[in-house]
Coordinates of C-alpha atoms in Angstrom, one line a residue:
M1 CA -22.3 -1.4 -4.8
G2 CA -19.4 1.0 -4.0
R3 CA -19.6 2.8 0.0
S4 CA -21.1 6.1 -0.8
R5 CA -18.9 9.0 0.9
A6 CA -19.7 12.4 1.4
T7 CA -16.0 14.1 2.4
P8 CA -14.9 17.7 3.8
G9 CA -18.1 20.8 3.0
N10 CA -17.1 23.2 4.8
H11 CA -13.6 24.5 6.4
N12 CA -13.6 22.5 9.3
L13 CA -12.5 19.5 8.5
S14 CA -12.2 18.4 12.4
A15 CA -15.3 18.7 12.8
A16 CA -16.5 15.2 11.4
E17 CA -19.1 13.6 12.1
Q18 CA -20.9 10.7 10.7
M19 CA -24.6 9.8 9.6
N20 CA -25.9 7.3 7.4
G21 CA -22.4 6.0 7.1
F22 CA -20.9 9.0 5.1
H23 CA -18.5 10.9 6.0
V24 CA -19.8 14.4 6.8
F25 CA -18.0 17.4 7.7
T26 CA -19.8 20.8 8.5
T27 CA -18.7 23.8 10.3
P28 CA -21.3 26.0 12.7
K29 CA -24.8 27.4 11.2
S30 CA -24.9 30.7 10.0
T31 CA -28.3 32.1 11.8
Q32 CA -31.6 31.9 9.5
E33 CA -33.2 35.2 8.6
D34 CA -37.0 36.0 9.7
L35 CA -39.1 35.2 6.2
M36 CA -40.0 38.2 4.4
K37 CA -43.2 39.6 5.1
K38 CA -45.7 39.9 2.6
A39 CA -46.1 43.5 1.1
A40 CA -49.8 43.2 1.1
I41 CA -52.5 41.2 2.3
A42 CA -55.3 40.6 -0.7
L43 CA -59.0 40.2 0.6
L44 CA -61.8 38.9 -1.4
A45 CA -65.0 40.4 -1.5
L46 CA -67.3 38.3 -3.8
A47 CA -71.2 40.4 -3.7
L48 CA -72.9 37.0 -2.6
C49 CA -75.4 36.2 0.2
L50 CA -76.1 33.1 -1.0
S51 CA -74.4 30.2 0.9
T52 CA -74.1 26.6 -0.9
C53 CA -71.2 25.5 0.3
Q54 CA -71.4 22.3 3.3
C55 CA -68.5 23.6 5.0
P56 CA -68.1 26.1 7.3
S57 CA -66.2 28.3 7.5
R58 CA -63.8 29.3 10.6
G59 CA -63.7 32.3 10.4
A60 CA -34.1 41.5 -2.2
Q61 CA -31.7 39.6 -5.5
L62 CA -28.0 39.4 -5.3
A63 CA -25.5 40.3 -7.1
H64 CA -24.5 37.9 -9.5
P65 CA -21.0 35.9 -8.0
A66 CA -18.0 35.9 -10.6
G67 CA -18.2 32.6 -12.0
S68 CA -21.3 32.4 -13.0
A69 CA -22.6 31.5 -16.3
S70 CA -24.0 33.5 -19.8
K71 CA -27.2 34.7 -19.1
Q72 CA -29.3 32.1 -20.7
N73 CA -27.8 30.0 -19.0
S74 CA -28.5 31.8 -15.0
G75 CA -31.4 31.8 -12.7
V76 CA -30.6 33.7 -10.3
A77 CA -29.6 34.0 -7.0
Q78 CA -32.3 34.9 -4.3
D79 CA -31.4 35.7 -0.1
A80 CA -32.8 32.7 1.4
G81 CA -33.5 34.0 4.6
A82 CA -35.8 35.9 2.5
L83 CA -37.1 33.3 0.9
P84 CA -40.6 32.0 1.5
W85 CA -40.6 28.1 3.1
W86 CA -42.7 27.1 0.0
K87 CA -39.4 28.0 -2.2
T88 CA -36.6 25.8 0.9
A89 CA -39.0 23.0 0.9
V90 CA -38.9 19.6 0.8
F91 CA -42.3 17.7 -0.3
Y92 CA -43.3 14.7 0.0
E93 CA -46.7 13.3 -2.1
I94 CA -48.4 10.6 -0.4
Y95 CA -50.8 8.6 -2.0
P96 CA -53.1 7.3 1.8
R97 CA -54.2 4.5 0.3
S98 CA -51.2 2.9 -0.3
F99 CA -48.3 4.7 2.8
A100 CA -49.5 3.5 6.1
D101 CA -52.2 0.8 7.0
A102 CA -52.9 1.7 10.6
K103 CA -56.3 -0.3 11.5
N104 CA -54.9 -3.8 9.6
T105 CA -57.5 -2.8 7.0
G106 CA -55.8 -3.2 3.4
T107 CA -56.2 0.4 2.8
G108 CA -53.9 3.0 3.9
N109 CA -55.5 5.3 6.0
L110 CA -54.5 9.4 8.1
A111 CA -53.3 7.1 11.4
G112 CA -51.4 4.7 9.3
I113 CA -49.5 8.3 7.9
T114 CA -49.2 9.6 11.4
A115 CA -47.3 6.7 13.0
K116 CA -44.9 7.7 10.1
L117 CA -44.1 11.0 10.9
D118 CA -41.0 10.2 12.4
Y119 CA -39.5 9.1 9.4
L120 CA -40.4 11.8 7.2
R121 CA -38.9 14.1 9.4
D122 CA -35.4 12.3 9.5
L123 CA -35.7 12.3 6.0
G124 CA -35.6 15.5 6.4
V125 CA -39.5 16.4 4.5
D126 CA -40.7 19.6 4.9
A127 CA -44.3 19.3 3.7
I128 CA -46.4 17.2 3.2
W129 CA -48.6 16.5 -0.2
I130 CA -52.0 14.6 0.7
T131 CA -53.8 13.3 -2.4
P132 CA -57.8 13.0 -1.6
C133 CA -59.0 12.2 1.4
Y134 CA -62.7 13.3 0.6
P135 CA -65.3 11.3 1.2
S136 CA -65.9 9.6 -2.6
P137 CA -67.4 6.8 -4.2
Q138 CA -64.0 6.2 -5.9
V139 CA -64.6 5.7 -9.1
D140 CA -61.0 7.7 -9.6
F141 CA -59.9 6.8 -6.1
G142 CA -60.9 10.3 -3.9
Y143 CA -61.0 12.7 -7.3
D144 CA -64.3 12.0 -7.8
I145 CA -65.9 13.9 -4.4
S146 CA -68.8 13.5 -2.8
D147 CA -68.0 15.9 0.2
Y148 CA -64.9 18.4 -0.1
C149 CA -66.2 19.3 4.0
N150 CA -64.9 15.6 5.7
I151 CA -62.3 12.8 5.5
A152 CA -64.0 9.5 3.8
P153 CA -64.7 6.9 6.7
E154 CA -61.8 4.9 5.4
Y155 CA -59.3 6.8 6.1
G156 CA -60.6 7.7 9.5
T157 CA -62.5 11.2 10.3
L158 CA -61.9 14.6 10.9
A159 CA -60.6 14.1 14.1
D160 CA -58.0 11.6 13.1
F161 CA -57.3 15.0 10.1
D162 CA -56.8 16.8 13.1
K163 CA -54.8 14.8 15.0
L164 CA -52.5 14.5 12.0
V165 CA -51.5 18.5 11.5
A166 CA -50.8 18.8 14.9
E167 CA -48.9 16.0 15.4
A168 CA -46.8 17.1 11.7
K169 CA -46.6 20.6 13.3
K170 CA -44.8 19.0 16.6
R171 CA -42.0 17.6 14.1
K172 CA -42.3 21.1 11.8
I173 CA -43.5 19.3 8.8
K174 CA -46.6 21.2 6.8
I175 CA -49.9 19.7 5.4
L176 CA -51.5 20.6 1.8
M177 CA -54.8 19.1 0.9
D178 CA -55.1 17.6 -2.7
M179 CA -58.2 20.3 -4.2
V180 CA -60.1 19.0 -6.8
L181 CA -62.0 22.2 -8.5
N182 CA -62.8 21.5 -11.8
H183 CA -65.7 18.3 -10.8
T184 CA -67.2 16.2 -8.0
S185 CA -68.8 12.9 -8.1
D186 CA -71.9 12.0 -9.2
K187 CA -72.8 11.0 -5.9
H188 CA -72.2 15.2 -4.9
P189 CA -75.6 16.3 -2.4
W190 CA -74.7 18.8 -5.9
F191 CA -75.2 16.8 -8.3
V192 CA -77.8 14.8 -7.7
E193 CA -80.1 17.9 -7.5
S194 CA -78.9 19.7 -10.5
A195 CA -79.7 16.6 -12.2
S196 CA -83.6 15.9 -10.9
S197 CA -85.2 18.3 -12.9
R198 CA -84.2 21.3 -16.2
D199 CA -85.7 23.8 -13.5
N200 CA -83.9 22.5 -10.4
P201 CA -81.4 26.2 -8.5
K202 CA -78.7 23.9 -9.1
R203 CA -79.3 23.0 -12.4
D204 CA -76.3 25.6 -13.7
F205 CA -74.1 24.1 -11.0
Y206 CA -73.6 22.2 -13.8
I207 CA -72.3 22.2 -17.7
W208 CA -76.1 20.3 -19.4
R209 CA -76.5 20.9 -23.2
D210 CA -79.4 19.9 -25.4
G211 CA -77.8 17.1 -28.1
K212 CA -76.9 17.9 -31.5
N213 CA -78.1 15.4 -35.2
G214 CA -79.3 12.8 -32.0
G215 CA -75.7 13.1 -30.6
P216 CA -73.6 14.7 -28.1
P217 CA -73.5 18.5 -28.3
N218 CA -70.2 18.2 -29.6
N219 CA -66.7 16.5 -30.4
W220 CA -64.9 17.2 -26.9
Q221 CA -63.2 13.9 -26.0
S222 CA -62.9 12.8 -22.5
L223 CA -59.2 12.5 -20.8
F224 CA -60.2 9.1 -20.1
G225 CA -61.4 7.7 -23.5
H226 CA -64.6 8.5 -25.7
S227 CA -67.4 11.4 -25.6
A228 CA -66.6 13.8 -22.8
W229 CA -70.8 14.3 -22.9
K230 CA -73.0 11.8 -21.3
L231 CA -77.0 12.0 -22.4
D232 CA -78.9 12.3 -19.1
P233 CA -82.8 9.9 -19.8
K234 CA -84.7 11.8 -16.8
T235 CA -84.2 15.3 -18.1
N236 CA -83.3 14.2 -21.9
Q237 CA -80.3 16.8 -21.3
Y238 CA -76.0 15.7 -21.7
F239 CA -74.1 16.8 -19.0
Y240 CA -70.3 17.4 -19.7
H241 CA -67.4 15.5 -18.1
L242 CA -63.4 16.1 -19.3
F243 CA -62.8 12.8 -16.8
Y244 CA -65.2 9.9 -15.7
P245 CA -68.7 10.2 -16.1
E246 CA -69.4 9.7 -12.6
Q247 CA -67.4 12.8 -12.6
P248 CA -69.5 15.8 -13.7
D249 CA -67.4 19.5 -15.1
L250 CA -68.9 22.3 -11.9
N251 CA -69.6 25.5 -14.1
W252 CA -67.3 28.5 -12.5
R253 CA -69.1 30.8 -15.0
N254 CA -71.6 30.2 -12.3
P255 CA -70.5 32.7 -9.6
V256 CA -71.9 31.1 -6.7
V257 CA -70.2 28.1 -7.5
R258 CA -67.0 29.7 -6.8
K259 CA -68.2 30.9 -3.6
A260 CA -69.2 27.8 -2.8
M261 CA -65.5 26.3 -3.5
Y262 CA -63.5 28.7 -2.3
D263 CA -65.1 28.7 0.8
S264 CA -64.1 24.8 1.0
V265 CA -61.0 26.3 0.6
R266 CA -61.5 28.6 3.6
F267 CA -63.1 25.4 5.8
W268 CA -58.8 23.8 5.3
L269 CA -56.7 26.2 5.9
D270 CA -59.0 27.2 8.7
R271 CA -57.8 23.3 10.3
G272 CA -54.3 23.8 9.7
V273 CA -53.3 23.1 6.1
S274 CA -50.4 24.8 5.0
G275 CA -51.6 25.1 1.0
F276 CA -53.3 23.0 -1.5
R277 CA -52.0 21.2 -4.6
L278 CA -54.9 22.3 -7.2
D279 CA -55.9 18.6 -9.6
A280 CA -56.9 19.9 -13.5
V281 CA -56.7 23.3 -12.8
G282 CA -56.5 24.3 -16.3
A283 CA -59.9 23.0 -17.0
L284 CA -61.8 24.8 -15.2
F285 CA -63.6 26.2 -17.7
E286 CA -64.8 26.4 -21.7
D287 CA -66.0 28.0 -24.3
P288 CA -69.7 28.6 -23.6
N289 CA -70.6 28.2 -27.6
L290 CA -69.2 24.4 -27.7
T291 CA -66.7 24.5 -30.7
D292 CA -65.9 21.2 -32.1
N293 CA -62.2 20.9 -30.7
P294 CA -59.3 20.4 -33.6
L295 CA -58.5 17.0 -35.3
I296 CA -54.2 16.6 -35.1
P297 CA -54.2 15.6 -39.5
G298 CA -51.9 12.7 -39.1
G299 CA -52.4 12.4 -34.9
K300 CA -51.9 8.8 -33.5
P301 CA -55.3 7.2 -31.9
N302 CA -55.5 7.8 -27.8
A303 CA -54.8 4.6 -25.9
F304 CA -58.9 3.7 -25.4
G305 CA -59.4 4.2 -29.7
D306 CA -60.4 8.1 -29.9
P307 CA -58.7 10.4 -33.3
A308 CA -55.7 12.7 -31.9
M309 CA -57.7 15.3 -30.7
E310 CA -55.9 19.0 -29.9
F311 CA -58.3 20.3 -26.4
K312 CA -58.7 23.8 -27.8
Y313 CA -62.2 24.5 -26.4
N314 CA -62.7 22.7 -23.1
D315 CA -58.4 23.3 -22.1
Q316 CA -56.2 26.9 -21.0
L317 CA -58.9 29.1 -21.5
P318 CA -57.9 32.8 -20.2
E319 CA -60.9 32.6 -17.1
V320 CA -58.7 29.5 -15.3
H321 CA -56.0 32.9 -14.2
D322 CA -59.0 35.4 -13.0
V323 CA -59.8 32.0 -10.7
F324 CA -56.0 31.5 -9.6
R325 CA -56.3 35.1 -8.7
E326 CA -59.1 35.3 -6.2
L327 CA -57.9 31.4 -4.8
R328 CA -54.4 33.0 -4.0
A329 CA -56.6 36.2 -2.8
V330 CA -57.6 33.3 0.2
L331 CA -54.4 32.0 1.1
D332 CA -53.0 35.6 0.9
S333 CA -55.7 35.9 4.0
Y334 CA -54.2 33.8 6.2
P335 CA -51.2 33.8 7.6
D336 CA -47.5 32.3 7.3
H337 CA -47.4 32.1 3.5
P338 CA -49.8 29.3 2.6
V339 CA -49.1 27.7 -0.9
L340 CA -50.8 26.8 -4.0
I341 CA -49.3 24.0 -6.6
G342 CA -50.8 23.7 -9.7
E343 CA -51.7 20.6 -12.2
T344 CA -50.5 22.5 -15.1
S345 CA -49.3 21.7 -18.4
A346 CA -47.6 23.5 -20.9
A347 CA -46.1 22.7 -24.1
K348 CA -43.0 24.7 -23.4
I349 CA -41.4 26.9 -20.2
S350 CA -43.8 30.2 -21.8
D351 CA -46.3 29.0 -21.7
L352 CA -45.9 27.3 -17.6
A353 CA -44.6 30.5 -17.0
V354 CA -48.3 32.5 -16.8
N355 CA -49.4 30.4 -14.6
Y356 CA -47.2 32.8 -11.8
G357 CA -49.7 35.5 -13.2
K358 CA -48.3 39.1 -14.6
N359 CA -47.7 40.2 -11.3
H360 CA -47.3 37.2 -9.4
D361 CA -50.4 36.5 -7.5
E362 CA -51.7 33.6 -8.9
I363 CA -50.4 30.6 -8.2
Q364 CA -46.8 30.0 -6.5
L365 CA -46.3 26.7 -8.1
P366 CA -47.0 25.7 -11.5
M367 CA -46.0 22.5 -12.1
N368 CA -43.2 21.5 -14.1
F369 CA -44.1 17.9 -16.1
F370 CA -41.3 17.8 -18.1
F371 CA -38.9 15.9 -15.7
A372 CA -42.5 12.8 -15.2
Y373 CA -42.7 12.9 -19.4
L374 CA -39.0 12.5 -19.7
D375 CA -38.3 8.3 -20.5
K376 CA -34.5 9.0 -20.9
L377 CA -32.0 8.6 -19.5
S378 CA -30.0 11.3 -21.2
A379 CA -27.4 14.6 -20.4
P380 CA -28.3 16.5 -23.0
E381 CA -32.2 16.2 -22.4
F382 CA -32.6 17.0 -18.9
R383 CA -30.0 20.0 -19.8
K384 CA -32.2 21.6 -22.3
Q385 CA -35.0 21.3 -19.9
I386 CA -32.6 23.4 -17.1
S387 CA -32.1 25.6 -19.7
A388 CA -35.4 26.4 -20.4
A389 CA -36.6 27.3 -16.9
N390 CA -33.7 28.9 -16.0
E391 CA -34.6 31.4 -18.7
M392 CA -37.9 32.1 -16.6
S393 CA -38.1 35.2 -15.0
A394 CA -36.5 35.1 -11.1
R395 CA -39.7 35.3 -9.4
D396 CA -40.5 32.5 -11.2
W397 CA -39.9 29.6 -8.8
P398 CA -39.6 26.0 -10.5
V399 CA -41.4 22.3 -8.9
Y400 CA -39.1 19.4 -10.1
F401 CA -40.9 16.3 -9.9
F402 CA -39.9 12.6 -11.5
S403 CA -43.2 10.8 -10.1
N404 CA -46.5 10.6 -9.4
H405 CA -49.9 8.6 -9.0
D406 CA -50.3 8.8 -12.5
Q407 CA -46.8 8.5 -14.1
I408 CA -44.6 4.9 -14.2
R409 CA -42.0 5.4 -11.6
H410 CA -38.5 6.8 -12.6
Y411 CA -36.5 3.8 -11.1
I412 CA -37.9 1.9 -14.2
R413 CA -38.4 5.0 -16.5
Y414 CA -34.6 5.5 -16.4
G415 CA -33.0 2.0 -15.0
N416 CA -31.5 0.0 -17.2
G417 CA -32.1 -3.6 -14.6
K418 CA -28.6 -3.5 -13.8
N419 CA -27.7 -0.1 -12.3
N420 CA -30.8 1.5 -11.1
D421 CA -30.2 2.1 -7.3
E422 CA -27.2 4.1 -9.3
I423 CA -29.7 5.3 -11.2
A424 CA -31.8 6.0 -9.1
K425 CA -28.6 8.4 -7.2
I426 CA -28.2 10.6 -9.8
T427 CA -32.1 11.3 -9.9
A428 CA -32.3 12.0 -6.3
A429 CA -29.4 14.6 -6.6
L430 CA -30.3 16.4 -9.4
L431 CA -34.1 16.5 -7.9
L432 CA -32.2 17.6 -4.5
T433 CA -29.7 20.4 -5.8
L434 CA -31.2 22.1 -8.5
R435 CA -32.8 25.8 -8.1
G436 CA -36.3 25.2 -7.8
S437 CA -38.7 23.0 -5.0
P438 CA -38.6 19.4 -5.4
I439 CA -41.8 17.4 -4.5
L440 CA -41.4 13.6 -4.1
Y441 CA -43.2 11.1 -4.4
Y442 CA -43.4 8.0 -1.6
G443 CA -41.2 5.5 -1.5
E444 CA -39.0 6.8 -4.9
E445 CA -36.2 7.2 -2.1
I446 CA -36.0 3.6 -1.2
G447 CA -36.3 2.7 -5.1
M448 CA -39.4 1.6 -5.4
E449 CA -40.6 0.5 -8.9
N450 CA -44.0 -0.5 -10.7
N451 CA -46.0 -3.4 -10.3
D452 CA -48.1 -3.5 -13.2
P453 CA -51.8 -5.5 -13.3
K454 CA -50.6 -8.6 -15.4
R455 CA -54.3 -9.9 -15.8
I456 CA -57.2 -7.7 -16.7
E457 CA -59.3 -8.9 -13.4
D458 CA -56.9 -7.3 -11.2
V459 CA -56.7 -4.5 -12.3
Q460 CA -58.7 -1.7 -10.0
D461 CA -58.1 1.6 -12.3
P462 CA -60.6 1.8 -14.4
T463 CA -58.6 4.0 -17.1
G464 CA -56.9 0.4 -17.7
K465 CA -59.8 -1.7 -17.7
L466 CA -60.8 0.7 -20.8
G467 CA -57.9 0.7 -22.1
W468 CA -55.8 -2.9 -21.6
P469 CA -54.0 -3.8 -23.2
T470 CA -52.5 -0.7 -24.8
Y471 CA -53.1 1.0 -21.7
K472 CA -53.1 -0.9 -18.7
G473 CA -53.5 2.0 -15.6
R474 CA -52.0 3.5 -12.7
D475 CA -51.9 0.4 -10.1
G476 CA -48.4 -0.1 -10.9
E477 CA -47.2 3.3 -9.5
R478 CA -50.1 3.0 -6.8
T479 CA -49.0 -0.2 -4.9
P480 CA -48.2 0.3 -1.0
M481 CA -45.6 1.5 0.6
Q482 CA -42.1 -1.3 1.5
W483 CA -41.9 -0.6 5.5
T484 CA -40.4 -4.0 5.8
D485 CA -39.0 -7.2 4.3
G486 CA -42.1 -9.0 6.0
K487 CA -45.2 -9.8 5.3
N488 CA -46.5 -7.8 3.2
A489 CA -43.9 -5.3 2.7
G490 CA -45.2 -4.1 6.9
F491 CA -47.8 -2.3 5.1
S492 CA -50.5 -4.2 6.8
D493 CA -51.4 -7.7 8.2
A494 CA -54.4 -8.0 6.1
R495 CA -54.3 -8.3 1.9
P496 CA -53.6 -4.7 0.7
W497 CA -55.8 -3.6 -1.6
L498 CA -53.0 -3.6 -4.2
P499 CA -50.0 -6.2 -4.5
V500 CA -46.8 -5.2 -3.4
A501 CA -44.3 -4.9 -6.0
D502 CA -41.4 -7.4 -5.9
N503 CA -38.6 -5.6 -5.1
Y504 CA -40.0 -5.7 -1.4
K505 CA -37.6 -8.0 0.3
A506 CA -34.5 -5.5 -0.6
H507 CA -35.4 -2.3 -1.1
N508 CA -37.4 -1.4 1.8
V509 CA -37.1 1.1 4.5
Q510 CA -35.7 -1.5 7.2
A511 CA -33.3 -2.7 5.1
E512 CA -31.9 0.9 4.2
E513 CA -31.6 2.4 6.9
K514 CA -29.4 0.3 8.0
D515 CA -27.5 -0.1 4.4
P516 CA -25.3 3.3 4.3
D517 CA -24.3 2.5 0.3
S518 CA -28.5 3.0 0.5
I519 CA -30.8 5.2 -1.6
L520 CA -32.7 5.9 1.0
N521 CA -29.2 6.9 2.8
F522 CA -28.5 9.4 0.3
Y523 CA -31.9 11.2 -0.3
K524 CA -31.1 12.7 3.6
S525 CA -27.7 13.4 3.1
L526 CA -29.1 15.1 -0.2
I527 CA -31.4 17.2 2.1
K528 CA -28.9 17.5 5.1
L529 CA -26.9 19.5 2.1
R530 CA -29.4 21.5 1.0
R531 CA -30.0 22.0 4.2
E532 CA -27.4 23.0 5.4
N533 CA -26.1 24.9 2.1
K534 CA -28.3 28.2 1.8
V535 CA -26.3 28.1 -2.0
M536 CA -28.0 25.1 -2.5
T537 CA -31.9 26.8 -2.2
A538 CA -31.2 30.5 -3.2
G539 CA -27.8 30.8 -4.8
E540 CA -28.1 31.1 -8.8
L541 CA -27.5 28.0 -11.1
S542 CA -25.1 28.1 -14.2
L543 CA -25.1 24.9 -16.5
I544 CA -20.9 24.4 -17.7
N545 CA -19.3 22.3 -20.4
D546 CA -22.8 22.0 -22.2
S547 CA -21.5 20.5 -24.7
N548 CA -20.6 16.9 -22.6
P549 CA -23.2 13.9 -24.1
N550 CA -22.8 12.2 -21.0
V551 CA -22.3 14.3 -18.2
L552 CA -24.7 17.3 -16.6
S553 CA -22.6 18.9 -14.5
Y554 CA -23.7 23.3 -13.1
L555 CA -23.1 25.2 -10.5
R556 CA -24.7 27.0 -7.5
A557 CA -23.3 30.1 -6.6
T558 CA -23.5 32.6 -4.3
P559 CA -21.5 35.4 -3.4
V560 CA -20.1 33.4 -0.7
Q561 CA -20.0 29.8 -1.7
T562 CA -20.0 28.2 -5.3
V563 CA -20.9 24.6 -5.9
L564 CA -20.4 22.1 -8.8
V565 CA -22.6 19.5 -9.4
S566 CA -21.6 16.7 -12.1
M567 CA -23.7 13.8 -12.3
N568 CA -22.3 10.8 -15.0
M569 CA -25.0 9.0 -17.1
S570 CA -23.5 7.2 -19.0
D571 CA -22.4 3.4 -18.2
R572 CA -19.1 4.1 -18.5
A573 CA -15.6 6.5 -16.7
Q574 CA -16.0 10.2 -17.6
S575 CA -12.6 11.9 -17.5
F576 CA -12.9 15.6 -18.7
K577 CA -11.7 19.1 -17.8
L578 CA -14.2 21.3 -16.0
D579 CA -15.2 25.1 -18.3
L580 CA -15.3 26.4 -15.0
G581 CA -15.7 30.0 -16.6
N582 CA -14.7 33.3 -14.3
A583 CA -15.2 30.8 -11.4
G584 CA -12.3 29.0 -11.9
K585 CA -9.8 32.3 -12.0
K586 CA -10.1 32.2 -8.2
T587 CA -10.9 28.4 -7.9
K588 CA -7.9 25.7 -7.2
S589 CA -9.1 22.7 -5.9
L590 CA -12.5 21.4 -5.3
H591 CA -13.6 19.8 -1.9
T592 CA -16.3 17.0 -1.8
L593 CA -19.3 17.2 -0.2
L594 CA -21.1 14.6 -1.4
S595 CA -20.0 11.7 -4.0
S596 CA -22.3 8.4 -4.9
D597 CA -18.3 6.1 -5.1
S598 CA -16.9 5.2 -2.3
K599 CA -13.1 5.8 -3.7
C600 CA -14.0 9.2 -4.8
P601 CA -10.9 11.7 -2.7
A602 CA -11.6 14.5 -0.7
S603 CA -10.5 17.5 -2.7
M604 CA -8.7 17.6 -5.6
S605 CA -7.5 19.8 -8.6
S606 CA -10.4 22.1 -9.5
E607 CA -9.0 21.7 -13.6
K608 CA -10.1 18.2 -14.2
L609 CA -13.2 15.9 -13.2
D610 CA -13.2 11.9 -13.3
L611 CA -16.2 9.9 -12.4
S612 CA -17.2 6.3 -12.5
P613 CA -20.2 4.8 -14.2
F614 CA -23.8 7.0 -13.6
S615 CA -22.2 8.4 -10.2
V616 CA -23.1 11.9 -8.7
F617 CA -20.0 14.2 -7.4
I618 CA -21.4 17.0 -5.3
G619 CA -17.6 19.6 -4.5
E620 CA -17.3 23.2 -3.2
L621 CA -14.7 25.1 -5.6
R622 CA -12.1 26.6 -3.0

C-alpha cells in the first residue's frame, strides 16, 4: 500500500505541516461569519389540556462561477458563513450496544461513548446520532421503547446522559437522539392499558380492529414478515404492527397521542440534544378504511416467504407532512437550529424532496438511501445518483451515507477482497466531498467489515432467526467497535454481546492511528480538508467527464475557489483529458490538496489527469 500524500492546497507552499503522515499545506483561515438567524420561530399550539406523556418538559445565493457545468449538473453554491450548522457538520452514527463498554459488562454504554469523545473530536465529528438507548425489552434492540423519557439501565442513567451532553459540548460535538414515533413496545404502559379492555381510555392510542372472515382485518404485511395484525384473545380484536408484534403502531390520528409524543421530544430538547433522527417516520399513518394493499405481479417473495406487496395504504400517506410540520415547529421554538433527520424512503429523488416541505418547514435532512442500496462500485451509477440529487432545489440539502445499523457495511459491499482499503478511501472521499451532509457509521473510518452469524443459534437479531438462512439478520453490521488488536478488540474485558469482526487485528483504531497510510488517517485528512476549504461545503457541484466509465469526477466551486475531485473506480490506471468547461479557460495547473497515491505530484497541468488504480485525487484549479 502506497503512502498517501496531501500536497499544496493553498497558495503558500512554505507553510507545510505534518498531520497524520500526510503533507498538508495551509494558508490562514478566513474568519467565519455568524450563522444566519432564522426569519421566524414557529410555535406549536395544541388545544389539549390533558397531558398523558410520562415526560416532564422543562420548559443569499452566490452567482455561478465561470467554470460551472450545465444547469442540470449543478448544485448551487451558498455562502458558507450563512449555512446552519447541520449543513456543514459531519454526523456520526453510534450503535450504543457496540461502541464502547466502560463498565465491562459486554454491552456498550453511555459512559463508554463519553470516554471516547476525544477520539471523535480528533476524527473531526461535529454531531453524534445515538440509536435508541431508552428503556426497552430489547426485542428490536431499542426500537421497541417502553419509556420515552429515560435511559435503559444497561446503558446508564439520565445523569450519565447529561454528562455525555456536557462533555460533548466542551468538545463542540452535538448529540442527536433516535426518536421512534411510529410504534412503542408492547410493554409500554400505554399499550398495557390499551390492551386491558375495549373501553379503556387509551384503547385509541393504538390501532385495534375486528377480524374479517375469520382472519386479520386485511392483507397488510409486517416489514419483519407475515401479517401485520396480531389477535389479542382477551379482547378478541387485532392490533396493527408494521414491525414485530411486540411493536404495536401508535394511532397518530389521535390528537392526545400526538401531544404526548411532542412532549417526549421536548423532554430531550430541554436536556440539550440538538435534534433527532426520526425512525420509520413515513409510516405514521394508515388508510382508515384498511384497504388491501396491491400485490406486485411477478414480484419476488420477500425473505420471509411473503408475496411481493406494494405498501400503498400504510406507508407515505400525505398526513405525515402535517406531523413533520408540527415537529419542525417544536424544534424551531428552541435556539441553535435543532435538526430533524428523517429515515425516509423514496423510489426517486423527487419523491424524497417532498419531505423538505413546500416552505422548507418539514424535515431538514431526509435521508437519501440510494447510496446505501447501491452495491456496485460504478462511476456511472454514482454519477446518476449525484446528478439526480443536484436537480433538487438549491434549498433542498442532500444527506448521504453508505452504511448504518441496518445495511451491510460498505467495506465489503464494494470491496473486491484485494483492494478493500483503497476502495474504502474512494467511498470516504465521495461521502465527504459531495454537496450535502455526510453521515458516517461507527467503524467505517477504520474499515470494519461484517461478521455475519455462521449458525442460527448465534443469531441475536430476530429477523435473522425468522429469515434464516436466506436472510441472516443485521448482527453482522452491529459488531463491537475495534479499538485495539487485544482482547475483544479493546471493546470490553467481558465477553461482547456480539463477536468482533475477523479483521480487528489489522483494522483497529490503535494500529491505524500510527499508520500514515491508514483508512482512519485518510478520513481525518478529508474532514480537515472539508473544514478548512469552504468550497467543500458551500460550493456548487458540477459533474464533468460524464462519459468516463471508470472515473467519477466533479468540480466544487465558489467565485473564489474551484476544486476538482476525481476517483478512479477501476483496477487499472486511467489517463484522460479533463473537460473543465469554462473553468479550463482560466486554469493553467492543478495543485494537489489530497491524494491517496503516494506518487502524485504537488502540481500538474490541468489538461490531463493520470490516476493509479482505485485512487483518489483532490486538487485546486489555478
